[in-house]
Structures are given as C-alpha cells and as structure tokens.
Amino acid sequence: MARKYFVETFGCQMNFHDSERVAGLLEHDGYEPAASVQDADLVVVNTCSVRERAVDKLYSRLGEIKEATAARETPPIIAVTGCVAQQEGDALFQLCTPVDVIVGTQALKQLPQLVDRTIAERRPQLDVTPYDDVAFPLGVVRHADAVRARVTIIEGCNEFCAFCVVPYTRGHERMRPVADILNEVRLAAASGHREVQLLGQIVNHYQAPDEPCDFAGLLERVAAVPGIARVRFASPHPRHVTPRLIDAIRDIPQVCKHLHLPVQSGSDAVLKAMRRRYTRGEYIDLIDRARTEVPGLAVSTDMIVGFPGESAADFDLTLDLVRRVRFHAMYSFKYSPRPNTLAIKRMADDVPEGEKTRRILALQALQAEIQTEWNRAAVGTTVDVLVEGPSKRRAWELTGRTSGYTVVNFAGPDGWIGDLVPVRITGAEPHSLRGEACRPVEAAAAKR
Ligand code: SF4
C-alpha cells in the first residue's frame, strides 16, 4: 500500500509553492496525499520565519499533531522544512515534540531520501546545506489551485533590507534557467491552469543564467505558452523596474495590468535606515510613469509601520504617500525584529507597541477609504474576470479576479471555472466587487 503524506504550510506564496514542490517530490517517490495528519505516514510542516514567534507557532503545531496522532500504533514521521528549519537547524531536535527530519530551504529535493534514511537507520536526519541547484524538472502538484499556477523563477535574495530575514534563510540570489521555467509552465497549462504567477524575492531582477533573457523577455515567452490566459508576478523591487518591464505590462495582452510594488515607508529617513535604496520621490515618479504608460494599471504595495527610529513625522509621510499614490490594495505590518538582520543587530526596537498599533490602524483606515473609492468607481464598468471557483461566502456564486487582482463575485455555472468571463460590475464592497456576467449561462467555455 502506498505511503501517505500531509503537508501543512505557514507563510508566503513562495512557501505555499514550496509545499506544492514537496507534494511533487513525494508523489514522484510513490506517496499519495492523505486527507489529514491522522492518516498520514509522513507529516511535513513547511515553516516561515518572516513574522514573529515562528518557532513558538511551530512548537504548538507539533504538539497538536502529536496529540492528534497519539492513539496510533505507528506515529507519523514528522519533517520540518522551510525558513525555520534553515534558521534553527539541529536546535529543532531539542523541541519536546520529536522531529524526525529537518530540511533547509535549499535542500528541499533531499526530503524523500532523508525520510527513507530516517526509517532505515531509525534516527533523525538533517540537511541544511545551501545547495545552489535551482532546476526543478519534476512535476509540481497543485492540488489547492486549479486555475493559478505559481512558478518560482528566482531563489534567494542579495538585497539585505535591514528588516528582512530572507537572505539569511533562503540564501543568495539564484536564477532558474528559462527552459526549466517554460517546461513547468507548459506542464501547468497542460493540467488546465490558465494563469501563471511568476515568483521571486525580487522577481524583476531575473536574468537567465544561460542565455540573454531578462524579466521582460521571460514574460513574453511565458505569455506565449498555449493555454496561458494570464501572467502575474510577485514581487518586484522598485529599484529594478525598467522601462522594458513597463512596456511589457502595457504591450503583452496576457500580462496583468497590475503592479504589486512594495514601498515599505513614505519617509526617506526610514527608507534609508531600511536600506531600500530608493527615495520616496523616486517611488512616486515610478508609479506616475507606469500609470501614464499603462492606463488602468492597478498598484498595490507592502508597508511596515514602527520601524526603528520611525518618528510621528516619518509616519505622517507614509500616510501622505498613501494619499498621493492611492494604492488599490495594501498589506501592512507592524515591525518586529527578525533573527540575524541588520535591524536587530544595530537598531533599537524603539517605537512602543501601542504606538505601532495606533499607526497601523490609522494606515489601514486610510487604505480602506481609498480602496472603497476605487471599488465604487468600478461600478458600471465591464471587466474580464478569470473564474477561480465557487465563492466562499455564497455557494451559488462564482469568484474570480480582474486583471488588477480585485476579487469579483457573480452568479454563474461551475463550468465557467477557468474561463475569462466579461462581468458588468453592479456593486462595491470594501474588499471585493459584485457583478453580472455578460454571457449567457449556456455559453460554451471559451478558453482563450
Ligand atoms: S528585497 Fe529586501 S524585503 Fe525583499 S526579500 Fe530581499 S531583503 Fe527581503
């Protein structure tokens, strides 16, 4: 009987995609997916250390898994992968809940062999070697998303922003060969995925390692793969947005008219302390240029409040930038010190917690106002929605996204999942739009 695996994921899209790779590795090795930890022979906990208390969260989750499987004669093998595995290494063997296998971010491909060795040798195994090989020729298993396929094009990061743990947990920047990327995109298209999301810590820094192809060139080649209706990417860095990239967003029909461009702060002093290496003025100019070139471009961002040394005046500059740029969406976070980073080594976490909370609430309230205005302005327009599945809130409705990444809910049959459907927007909610399909229900699926 085939062994069964279960993967739990904490963290970002990159981690979510790593879990899809774990599933691909294990299924290639003969495993089958389990419905829950209770009936898994192998439980993989794929961890993230970007936010606070990652080890505590892992600790408590391992305790829950142990409790859930306590009645079994043979407990599952427990493997910890991801950033916490890389960061903590063999210290994780000291946790009170036994861990059998620890695999670092750059050693993921070793997982099946390490599990076999754990069973054969009856002792825990660890591999946190920083392997440089970024090719991933095996299939990726995308159980959770039938429409959008995430495809990693760059691993690691060389920027060393003062607050960020990624260069320490995922290593230096490594580019994946074009042929390897296109192979994965073709496999995704063959399994019915209509949208590809290219992933990298600085996705727009892509330069093929083996041929002259920059990020704009790669967008063009991915968009040309038959069956792919949309291409997105996350996350670019403002320093590496080139005129060629803006032209690609404007000119390639499949490339979404959406730029998620993390700014992190609206104050030059804070940006400098963060080592972001652009100014507020440069960021605003870039967005203005992009919006002029690409009419209707949706812009979203990431923001950190309460970074060391951030004064009330610095925070006001952040609010001012938000009013000026009017983002379509924002992910905002309170600063928390992360292991190994420049900020934890050299800067005092000197903004009191209560003040960080006040600032993030003020920022989110402003963003909510702006977002509501954008959504109201969309009422009466007709937009193409790539249908992702049934709506979570109303089972009889479908949900999908616009090119600009706004959620749209509307009535329609399940047969439209994976289709690009024109939808007339009839209502605005704070985080989504409602609409009516401009297509008869009996219309045959038009896949392109
Ligand atoms: S660019 Fe900065 S924030 Fe982004 S992954 Fe690299 S170090 Fe972290």
Tab-separated table of C-alpha atoms and ligand atoms in Angstrom:
chain	number	residue	atom	x	y	z
A	1	MET	CA	0.000	0.000	0.000
A	2	ALA	CA	1.297	3.467	-0.915
A	3	ARG	CA	2.583	5.629	1.910
A	4	LYS	CA	0.572	8.777	2.552
A	5	TYR	CA	1.784	12.332	3.153
A	6	PHE	CA	0.228	15.501	4.527
A	7	VAL	CA	1.772	18.976	4.157
A	8	GLU	CA	0.992	21.987	6.344
A	9	THR	CA	2.140	25.406	5.199
A	10	PHE	CA	2.848	28.613	7.085
A	11	GLY	CA	3.736	31.887	5.382
A	12	CYS	CA	4.012	33.471	1.993
A	13	GLN	CA	3.227	32.475	-1.594
A	14	MET	CA	6.798	31.259	-2.024
A	15	ASN	CA	6.284	28.836	0.854
A	16	PHE	CA	2.897	27.782	-0.456
A	17	HIS	CA	4.606	26.958	-3.736
A	18	ASP	CA	7.431	25.104	-1.965
A	19	SER	CA	4.726	22.889	-0.452
A	20	GLU	CA	3.470	22.147	-3.981
A	21	ARG	CA	7.039	21.145	-4.819
A	22	VAL	CA	7.181	18.915	-1.725
A	23	ALA	CA	3.989	17.216	-2.927
A	24	GLY	CA	5.568	16.766	-6.387
A	25	LEU	CA	8.722	15.210	-4.901
A	26	LEU	CA	6.768	12.842	-2.680
A	27	GLU	CA	4.258	11.757	-5.333
A	28	HIS	CA	7.158	11.141	-7.719
A	29	ASP	CA	8.507	8.858	-4.969
A	30	GLY	CA	5.233	6.897	-4.804
A	31	TYR	CA	3.445	8.680	-1.928
A	32	GLU	CA	-0.249	9.550	-2.068
A	33	PRO	CA	-1.909	12.551	-0.428
A	34	ALA	CA	-3.588	11.966	2.965
A	35	ALA	CA	-6.797	13.724	3.956
A	36	SER	CA	-5.412	14.775	7.372
A	37	VAL	CA	-2.481	14.289	9.725
A	38	GLN	CA	-4.376	11.410	11.357
A	39	ASP	CA	-3.987	9.161	8.332
A	40	ALA	CA	-0.586	10.344	7.098
A	41	ASP	CA	2.604	8.272	7.311
A	42	LEU	CA	4.592	11.454	6.783
A	43	VAL	CA	3.641	14.937	8.018
A	44	VAL	CA	5.645	17.823	6.547
A	45	VAL	CA	5.417	21.167	8.340
A	46	ASN	CA	6.665	23.854	5.959
A	47	THR	CA	7.597	26.822	8.132
A	48	CYS	CA	8.021	30.569	7.723
A	49	SER	CA	10.073	32.935	9.864
A	50	VAL	CA	9.185	36.238	8.256
A	51	ARG	CA	6.779	37.094	11.072
A	52	GLU	CA	7.285	36.904	14.833
A	53	ARG	CA	7.089	33.843	17.043
A	54	ALA	CA	7.663	31.381	14.191
A	55	VAL	CA	9.357	28.846	16.450
A	56	ASP	CA	6.586	29.144	19.076
A	57	LYS	CA	3.968	28.549	16.373
A	58	LEU	CA	5.868	25.512	15.131
A	59	TYR	CA	6.174	24.257	18.695
A	60	SER	CA	2.469	24.449	19.373
A	61	ARG	CA	1.522	22.944	15.994
A	62	LEU	CA	3.871	19.988	16.521
A	63	GLY	CA	2.240	19.448	19.928
A	64	GLU	CA	-1.197	19.383	18.276
A	65	ILE	CA	-0.011	16.909	15.629
A	66	LYS	CA	1.443	14.686	18.342
A	67	GLU	CA	-1.839	14.777	20.246
A	68	ALA	CA	-3.911	14.103	17.102
A	69	THR	CA	-1.854	11.004	16.260
A	70	ALA	CA	-1.198	9.762	19.829
A	71	ALA	CA	-3.638	6.857	19.578
A	72	ARG	CA	-1.884	5.364	16.552
A	73	GLU	CA	0.309	2.312	16.830
A	74	THR	CA	2.911	3.809	14.485
A	75	PRO	CA	3.187	7.582	14.739
A	76	PRO	CA	3.861	9.515	11.538
A	77	ILE	CA	7.351	10.644	10.531
A	78	ILE	CA	7.488	14.389	11.154
A	79	ALA	CA	9.583	16.549	8.823
A	80	VAL	CA	10.147	20.282	9.262
A	81	THR	CA	11.071	22.254	6.145
A	82	GLY	CA	11.266	25.943	5.237
A	83	CYS	CA	12.807	29.023	6.805
A	84	VAL	CA	12.573	27.965	10.470
A	85	ALA	CA	14.272	24.662	9.600
A	86	GLN	CA	17.058	26.585	7.862
A	87	GLN	CA	17.369	29.142	10.648
A	88	GLU	CA	17.250	26.817	13.660
A	89	GLY	CA	18.883	23.690	12.159
A	90	ASP	CA	19.560	20.898	14.652
A	91	ALA	CA	18.281	23.036	17.556
A	92	LEU	CA	14.841	21.831	16.427
A	93	PHE	CA	15.780	18.307	17.531
A	94	GLN	CA	15.698	19.639	21.095
A	95	LEU	CA	11.980	20.505	20.903
A	96	CYS	CA	9.881	18.434	23.271
A	97	THR	CA	7.842	17.028	20.360
A	98	PRO	CA	10.115	14.742	18.361
A	99	VAL	CA	11.086	15.888	14.880
A	100	ASP	CA	12.426	13.177	12.574
A	101	VAL	CA	13.681	15.149	9.592
A	102	ILE	CA	14.879	18.747	9.203
A	103	VAL	CA	15.344	20.080	5.665
A	104	GLY	CA	16.624	23.583	4.873
A	105	THR	CA	15.238	25.828	2.144
A	106	GLN	CA	17.947	24.950	-0.368
A	107	ALA	CA	17.898	21.212	0.355
A	108	LEU	CA	14.228	20.514	-0.330
A	109	LYS	CA	14.946	17.947	-3.035
A	110	GLN	CA	16.671	15.733	-0.423
A	111	LEU	CA	13.419	15.241	1.535
A	112	PRO	CA	12.324	11.794	0.198
A	113	GLN	CA	15.806	10.300	0.674
A	114	LEU	CA	16.081	11.734	4.204
A	115	VAL	CA	12.718	10.245	5.147
A	116	ASP	CA	13.820	6.834	3.823
A	117	ARG	CA	17.074	7.093	5.741
A	118	THR	CA	15.248	8.021	8.947
A	119	ILE	CA	13.151	4.867	8.623
A	120	ALA	CA	16.094	2.628	7.663
A	121	GLU	CA	18.510	3.935	10.282
A	122	ARG	CA	15.891	4.700	12.959
A	123	ARG	CA	17.437	8.048	13.726
A	124	PRO	CA	16.693	11.679	12.848
A	125	GLN	CA	18.165	13.256	9.719
A	126	LEU	CA	19.115	16.834	8.891
A	127	ASP	CA	20.208	18.625	5.726
A	128	VAL	CA	20.506	22.420	5.686
A	129	THR	CA	23.228	22.524	3.023
A	130	PRO	CA	22.977	25.633	0.803
A	131	TYR	CA	22.814	23.731	-2.500
A	132	ASP	CA	22.990	26.089	-5.485
A	133	ASP	CA	20.985	23.940	-7.905
A	134	VAL	CA	17.676	25.669	-8.665
A	135	ALA	CA	16.420	23.430	-11.500
A	136	PHE	CA	13.193	21.606	-10.650
A	137	PRO	CA	12.473	19.211	-13.501
A	138	LEU	CA	9.918	17.128	-11.577
A	139	GLY	CA	6.207	17.877	-11.737
A	140	VAL	CA	4.729	20.205	-9.121
A	141	VAL	CA	1.463	19.022	-7.550
A	142	ARG	CA	-1.064	21.847	-7.465
A	143	HIS	CA	-3.949	20.293	-5.556
A	144	ALA	CA	-5.145	23.531	-3.978
A	145	ASP	CA	-5.446	25.792	-7.007
A	146	ALA	CA	-6.858	24.562	-10.310
A	147	VAL	CA	-6.579	27.901	-12.102
A	148	ARG	CA	-3.422	29.743	-10.937
A	149	ALA	CA	-0.030	28.047	-11.130
A	150	ARG	CA	2.808	29.556	-9.117
A	151	VAL	CA	6.206	29.134	-10.731
A	152	THR	CA	9.442	30.135	-8.998
A	153	ILE	CA	11.964	31.826	-11.293
A	154	ILE	CA	14.495	33.146	-8.730
A	155	GLU	CA	15.529	31.713	-5.382
A	156	GLY	CA	17.139	33.772	-2.600
A	157	CYS	CA	17.928	37.477	-2.389
A	158	ASN	CA	21.035	39.704	-2.272
A	159	GLU	CA	19.376	42.956	-1.146
A	160	PHE	CA	19.710	42.585	2.639
A	161	CYS	CA	16.990	45.073	3.560
A	162	ALA	CA	17.585	45.834	7.243
A	163	PHE	CA	14.349	44.221	8.488
A	164	CYS	CA	14.292	41.095	6.337
A	165	VAL	CA	15.295	37.562	7.226
A	166	VAL	CA	15.015	36.154	3.687
A	167	PRO	CA	18.685	36.496	2.578
A	168	TYR	CA	19.655	34.533	5.714
A	169	THR	CA	17.052	31.793	5.324
A	170	ARG	CA	16.850	31.404	1.531
A	171	GLY	CA	20.434	32.228	0.602
A	172	HIS	CA	21.899	34.312	-2.190
A	173	GLU	CA	20.037	35.031	-5.408
A	174	ARG	CA	19.984	32.172	-7.938
A	175	MET	CA	18.233	32.310	-11.328
A	176	ARG	CA	16.413	29.341	-12.799
A	177	PRO	CA	17.123	28.504	-16.466
A	178	VAL	CA	14.447	29.618	-18.969
A	179	ALA	CA	13.942	26.113	-20.372
A	180	ASP	CA	13.240	24.749	-16.872
A	181	ILE	CA	10.722	27.542	-16.208
A	182	LEU	CA	8.958	27.087	-19.553
A	183	ASN	CA	8.792	23.344	-19.017
A	184	GLU	CA	6.929	23.922	-15.739
A	185	VAL	CA	4.617	26.480	-17.358
A	186	ARG	CA	3.767	24.025	-20.174
A	187	LEU	CA	3.006	21.293	-17.630
A	188	ALA	CA	0.776	23.725	-15.708
A	189	ALA	CA	-1.063	24.697	-18.908
A	190	ALA	CA	-1.471	21.021	-19.845
A	191	SER	CA	-3.128	20.380	-16.477
A	192	GLY	CA	-5.649	23.158	-17.162
A	193	HIS	CA	-4.073	26.112	-15.312
A	194	ARG	CA	-4.970	29.351	-17.078
A	195	GLU	CA	-2.893	31.787	-15.044
A	196	VAL	CA	0.790	31.691	-14.174
A	197	GLN	CA	2.226	33.686	-11.303
A	198	LEU	CA	5.990	34.033	-11.543
A	199	LEU	CA	7.621	34.165	-8.115
A	200	GLY	CA	10.909	35.501	-6.828
A	201	GLN	CA	12.056	37.620	-3.885
A	202	ILE	CA	12.948	40.272	-6.477
A	203	VAL	CA	11.179	38.758	-9.406
A	204	ASN	CA	12.043	41.602	-11.788
A	205	HIS	CA	15.776	41.110	-11.233
A	206	TYR	CA	15.542	37.970	-13.385
A	207	GLN	CA	18.343	37.438	-15.839
A	208	ALA	CA	18.571	33.983	-17.388
A	209	PRO	CA	21.757	32.204	-16.297
A	210	ASP	CA	22.324	30.546	-19.662
A	211	GLU	CA	21.047	32.884	-22.399
A	212	PRO	CA	20.309	36.588	-22.969
A	213	CYS	CA	16.802	36.890	-21.493
A	214	ASP	CA	15.747	39.476	-18.923
A	215	PHE	CA	12.492	39.575	-16.948
A	216	ALA	CA	10.544	41.378	-19.695
A	217	GLY	CA	11.780	38.770	-22.193
A	218	LEU	CA	10.721	35.974	-19.874
A	219	LEU	CA	7.220	37.482	-19.521
A	220	GLU	CA	6.909	37.429	-23.294
A	221	ARG	CA	7.971	33.777	-23.527
A	222	VAL	CA	5.712	32.629	-20.682
A	223	ALA	CA	2.750	34.524	-22.165
A	224	ALA	CA	3.298	32.731	-25.482
A	225	VAL	CA	2.758	29.269	-23.960
A	226	PRO	CA	-0.520	27.949	-25.463
A	227	GLY	CA	-3.371	27.824	-22.931
A	228	ILE	CA	-1.990	30.546	-20.637
A	229	ALA	CA	-4.516	33.379	-20.484
A	230	ARG	CA	-2.862	35.486	-17.766
A	231	VAL	CA	0.602	36.073	-16.348
A	232	ARG	CA	1.266	37.780	-12.981
A	233	PHE	CA	4.385	38.201	-10.924
A	234	ALA	CA	5.386	38.844	-7.321
A	235	SER	CA	7.184	40.718	-6.003
A	236	PRO	CA	9.190	43.242	-7.951
A	237	HIS	CA	11.574	45.710	-6.292
A	238	PRO	CA	11.250	49.409	-7.217
A	239	ARG	CA	14.996	49.615	-7.962
A	240	HIS	CA	14.685	47.091	-10.772
A	241	VAL	CA	11.554	48.304	-12.579
A	242	THR	CA	12.858	49.069	-16.073
A	243	PRO	CA	11.142	50.848	-18.981
A	244	ARG	CA	11.215	47.460	-20.749
A	245	LEU	CA	9.171	45.945	-17.928
A	246	ILE	CA	6.581	48.732	-18.069
A	247	ASP	CA	6.384	48.281	-21.857
A	248	ALA	CA	5.862	44.529	-21.347
A	249	ILE	CA	2.978	45.142	-18.929
A	250	ARG	CA	1.423	47.535	-21.434
A	251	ASP	CA	2.017	45.535	-24.616
A	252	ILE	CA	1.647	41.834	-23.764
A	253	PRO	CA	-2.093	41.128	-23.583
A	254	GLN	CA	-1.730	38.176	-21.183
A	255	VAL	CA	0.356	40.170	-18.654
A	256	CYS	CA	-1.938	41.511	-15.943
A	257	LYS	CA	-2.244	45.273	-15.635
A	258	HIS	CA	-1.213	45.084	-12.001
A	259	LEU	CA	1.970	46.130	-10.256
A	260	HIS	CA	2.432	44.975	-6.675
A	261	LEU	CA	5.383	47.164	-5.738
A	262	PRO	CA	6.417	47.094	-2.061
A	263	VAL	CA	7.320	50.598	-0.821
A	264	GLN	CA	7.544	49.826	2.959
A	265	SER	CA	7.595	53.506	4.105
A	266	GLY	CA	6.865	57.015	2.850
A	267	SER	CA	9.784	58.609	4.709
A	268	ASP	CA	13.230	58.972	3.117
A	269	ALA	CA	14.902	58.669	6.535
A	270	VAL	CA	13.153	55.368	7.226
A	271	LEU	CA	13.741	54.065	3.683
A	272	LYS	CA	17.448	54.803	4.142
A	273	ALA	CA	17.554	53.049	7.517
A	274	MET	CA	15.732	50.090	5.930
A	275	ARG	CA	18.405	50.010	3.146
A	276	ARG	CA	15.738	50.076	0.452
A	277	ARG	CA	17.947	52.206	-1.829
A	278	TYR	CA	15.248	54.379	-3.390
A	279	THR	CA	13.632	57.583	-2.213
A	280	ARG	CA	10.014	58.476	-1.759
A	281	GLY	CA	10.265	60.837	-4.760
A	282	GLU	CA	11.753	58.135	-6.974
A	283	TYR	CA	8.985	55.719	-5.988
A	284	ILE	CA	6.231	58.254	-6.714
A	285	ASP	CA	7.813	59.173	-10.079
A	286	LEU	CA	7.995	55.493	-10.991
A	287	ILE	CA	4.310	54.940	-10.234
A	288	ASP	CA	3.360	58.086	-12.165
A	289	ARG	CA	5.346	56.891	-15.187
A	290	ALA	CA	3.874	53.398	-15.013
A	291	ARG	CA	0.327	54.760	-14.762
A	292	THR	CA	0.888	57.068	-17.712
A	293	GLU	CA	2.231	54.224	-19.845
A	294	VAL	CA	-0.326	51.616	-18.743
A	295	PRO	CA	-3.801	53.186	-18.472
A	296	GLY	CA	-5.911	51.490	-15.801
A	297	LEU	CA	-2.868	49.966	-14.066
A	298	ALA	CA	-3.708	48.744	-10.544
A	299	VAL	CA	-0.956	49.368	-7.995
A	300	SER	CA	-0.673	47.642	-4.638
A	301	THR	CA	2.048	47.619	-2.020
A	302	ASP	CA	3.512	46.364	1.277
A	303	MET	CA	4.059	48.714	4.197
A	304	ILE	CA	5.836	48.396	7.549
A	305	VAL	CA	4.996	50.707	10.464
A	306	GLY	CA	7.059	51.253	13.600
A	307	PHE	CA	10.462	50.504	12.073
A	308	PRO	CA	13.285	51.517	14.486
A	309	GLY	CA	13.585	55.306	14.600
A	310	GLU	CA	10.269	55.938	12.796
A	311	SER	CA	9.008	59.226	14.256
A	312	ALA	CA	5.443	60.546	14.165
A	313	ALA	CA	6.577	62.866	11.344
A	314	ASP	CA	8.001	59.903	9.386
A	315	PHE	CA	4.694	58.079	9.784
A	316	ASP	CA	2.806	61.172	8.562
A	317	LEU	CA	4.939	60.996	5.421
A	318	THR	CA	3.793	57.401	4.960
A	319	LEU	CA	0.145	58.484	5.211
A	320	ASP	CA	0.894	61.294	2.794
A	321	LEU	CA	2.442	58.886	0.272
A	322	VAL	CA	-0.613	56.629	0.533
A	323	ARG	CA	-2.904	59.600	-0.177
A	324	ARG	CA	-0.696	60.600	-3.080
A	325	VAL	CA	-0.344	57.171	-4.730
A	326	ARG	CA	-3.825	55.838	-3.864
A	327	PHE	CA	-2.992	52.135	-3.831
A	328	HIS	CA	-5.606	49.632	-4.946
A	329	ALA	CA	-4.567	47.301	-2.117
A	330	MET	CA	-2.028	47.162	0.670
A	331	TYR	CA	-0.526	44.564	3.004
A	332	SER	CA	0.609	46.339	6.168
A	333	PHE	CA	2.640	45.003	9.076
A	334	LYS	CA	3.941	46.183	12.424
A	335	TYR	CA	7.728	45.946	12.547
A	336	SER	CA	9.102	43.099	14.626
A	337	PRO	CA	12.807	42.241	14.935
A	338	ARG	CA	13.859	39.144	12.998
A	339	PRO	CA	16.908	36.984	13.711
A	340	ASN	CA	20.271	37.842	12.081
A	341	THR	CA	19.044	41.060	10.430
A	342	LEU	CA	20.863	44.380	10.454
A	343	ALA	CA	17.940	45.953	12.313
A	344	ILE	CA	18.108	43.526	15.223
A	345	LYS	CA	21.897	43.829	15.440
A	346	ARG	CA	22.223	47.604	15.194
A	347	MET	CA	18.871	49.280	15.895
A	348	ALA	CA	16.681	49.578	18.961
A	349	ASP	CA	13.066	48.488	18.521
A	350	ASP	CA	12.114	51.883	19.947
A	351	VAL	CA	8.546	52.504	18.760
A	352	PRO	CA	6.287	51.354	21.619
A	353	GLU	CA	3.863	48.544	20.772
A	354	GLY	CA	0.821	50.766	21.491
A	355	GLU	CA	2.121	53.368	19.065
A	356	LYS	CA	2.751	50.728	16.377
A	357	THR	CA	-0.863	49.626	16.816
A	358	ARG	CA	-2.134	53.218	16.571
A	359	ARG	CA	-0.147	53.739	13.377
A	360	ILE	CA	-1.198	50.538	11.667
A	361	LEU	CA	-4.865	51.193	12.451
A	362	ALA	CA	-4.606	54.726	11.052
A	363	LEU	CA	-2.880	53.401	7.932
A	364	GLN	CA	-5.434	50.646	7.411
A	365	ALA	CA	-8.348	53.056	7.904
A	366	LEU	CA	-6.932	55.375	5.247
A	367	GLN	CA	-6.306	52.475	2.876
A	368	ALA	CA	-9.864	51.172	3.423
A	369	GLU	CA	-11.269	54.582	2.405
A	370	ILE	CA	-9.147	54.666	-0.747
A	371	GLN	CA	-9.941	51.073	-1.650
A	372	THR	CA	-13.673	51.708	-1.232
A	373	GLU	CA	-13.379	54.686	-3.577
A	374	TRP	CA	-11.611	52.562	-6.209
A	375	ASN	CA	-14.261	49.847	-5.881
A	376	ARG	CA	-17.155	52.323	-6.135
A	377	ALA	CA	-15.582	53.842	-9.235
A	378	ALA	CA	-15.641	50.393	-10.879
A	379	VAL	CA	-19.447	50.127	-10.635
A	380	GLY	CA	-20.957	50.300	-14.132
A	381	THR	CA	-17.789	49.142	-15.905
A	382	THR	CA	-17.318	45.749	-17.569
A	383	VAL	CA	-14.221	43.769	-16.659
A	384	ASP	CA	-12.760	40.391	-17.657
A	385	VAL	CA	-12.785	38.035	-14.685
A	386	LEU	CA	-10.755	34.828	-14.613
A	387	VAL	CA	-13.051	32.492	-12.702
A	388	GLU	CA	-11.240	30.671	-9.883
A	389	GLY	CA	-14.033	28.646	-8.270
A	390	PRO	CA	-17.187	28.831	-6.177
A	391	SER	CA	-17.459	31.831	-3.876
A	392	LYS	CA	-16.582	31.050	-0.241
A	393	ARG	CA	-19.451	33.117	1.147
A	394	ARG	CA	-22.269	32.198	-1.253
A	395	ALA	CA	-22.063	28.704	-2.678
A	396	TRP	CA	-24.259	29.545	-5.684
A	397	GLU	CA	-21.850	32.260	-6.830
A	398	LEU	CA	-18.524	32.136	-8.612
A	399	THR	CA	-15.464	34.100	-7.594
A	400	GLY	CA	-12.583	35.332	-9.693
A	401	ARG	CA	-10.214	38.216	-10.158
A	402	THR	CA	-9.788	41.114	-12.507
A	403	SER	CA	-6.508	41.737	-14.277
A	404	GLY	CA	-5.806	44.239	-11.447
A	405	TYR	CA	-6.311	41.448	-8.843
A	406	THR	CA	-9.624	42.669	-7.416
A	407	VAL	CA	-11.999	39.895	-6.341
A	408	VAL	CA	-15.333	39.796	-8.233
A	409	ASN	CA	-18.293	37.616	-7.193
A	410	PHE	CA	-21.152	36.869	-9.593
A	411	ALA	CA	-23.676	34.151	-10.432
A	412	GLY	CA	-22.709	31.519	-12.981
A	413	PRO	CA	-22.297	27.781	-13.539
A	414	ASP	CA	-19.285	25.762	-12.335
A	415	GLY	CA	-18.493	25.057	-15.985
A	416	TRP	CA	-17.098	28.590	-16.215
A	417	ILE	CA	-14.269	27.887	-13.763
A	418	GLY	CA	-11.047	28.623	-15.618
A	419	ASP	CA	-12.772	30.884	-18.180
A	420	LEU	CA	-12.251	34.589	-18.740
A	421	VAL	CA	-15.791	35.941	-18.353
A	422	PRO	CA	-16.819	39.559	-19.037
A	423	VAL	CA	-18.669	40.832	-15.960
A	424	ARG	CA	-20.590	44.090	-15.536
A	425	ILE	CA	-19.882	45.465	-12.067
A	426	THR	CA	-23.059	46.220	-10.139
A	427	GLY	CA	-21.882	46.693	-6.553
A	428	ALA	CA	-18.852	47.520	-4.427
A	429	GLU	CA	-17.860	46.025	-1.087
A	430	PRO	CA	-14.769	47.034	0.892
A	431	HIS	CA	-12.621	44.166	-0.394
A	432	SER	CA	-14.469	42.928	-3.460
A	433	LEU	CA	-16.869	43.720	-6.276
A	434	ARG	CA	-20.173	42.131	-7.263
A	435	GLY	CA	-21.396	41.813	-10.811
A	436	GLU	CA	-23.428	40.127	-13.524
A	437	ALA	CA	-21.897	38.008	-16.239
A	438	CYS	CA	-22.255	39.452	-19.743
A	439	ARG	CA	-22.519	35.956	-21.161
A	440	PRO	CA	-25.459	33.575	-21.491
A	441	VAL	CA	-25.282	30.743	-18.949
A	442	GLU	CA	-25.355	28.118	-21.688
A	443	ALA	CA	-22.341	29.708	-23.459
A	444	ALA	CA	-19.611	27.198	-24.277
A	445	ALA	CA	-16.354	27.733	-22.399
A	446	ALA	CA	-14.084	29.999	-24.441
A	447	LYS	CA	-10.667	29.124	-23.163
A	448	ARG	CA	-8.795	31.902	-24.809
B	1	SF4	S1	14.288	42.682	-1.341
B	1	SF4	FE1	14.527	43.134	0.817
B	1	SF4	S2	12.486	42.641	1.664
B	1	SF4	FE2	12.583	41.630	-0.328
B	1	SF4	S3	13.354	39.554	0.108
B	1	SF4	FE3	15.147	40.800	-0.404
B	1	SF4	S4	15.908	41.518	1.577
B	1	SF4	FE4	13.810	40.801	1.898
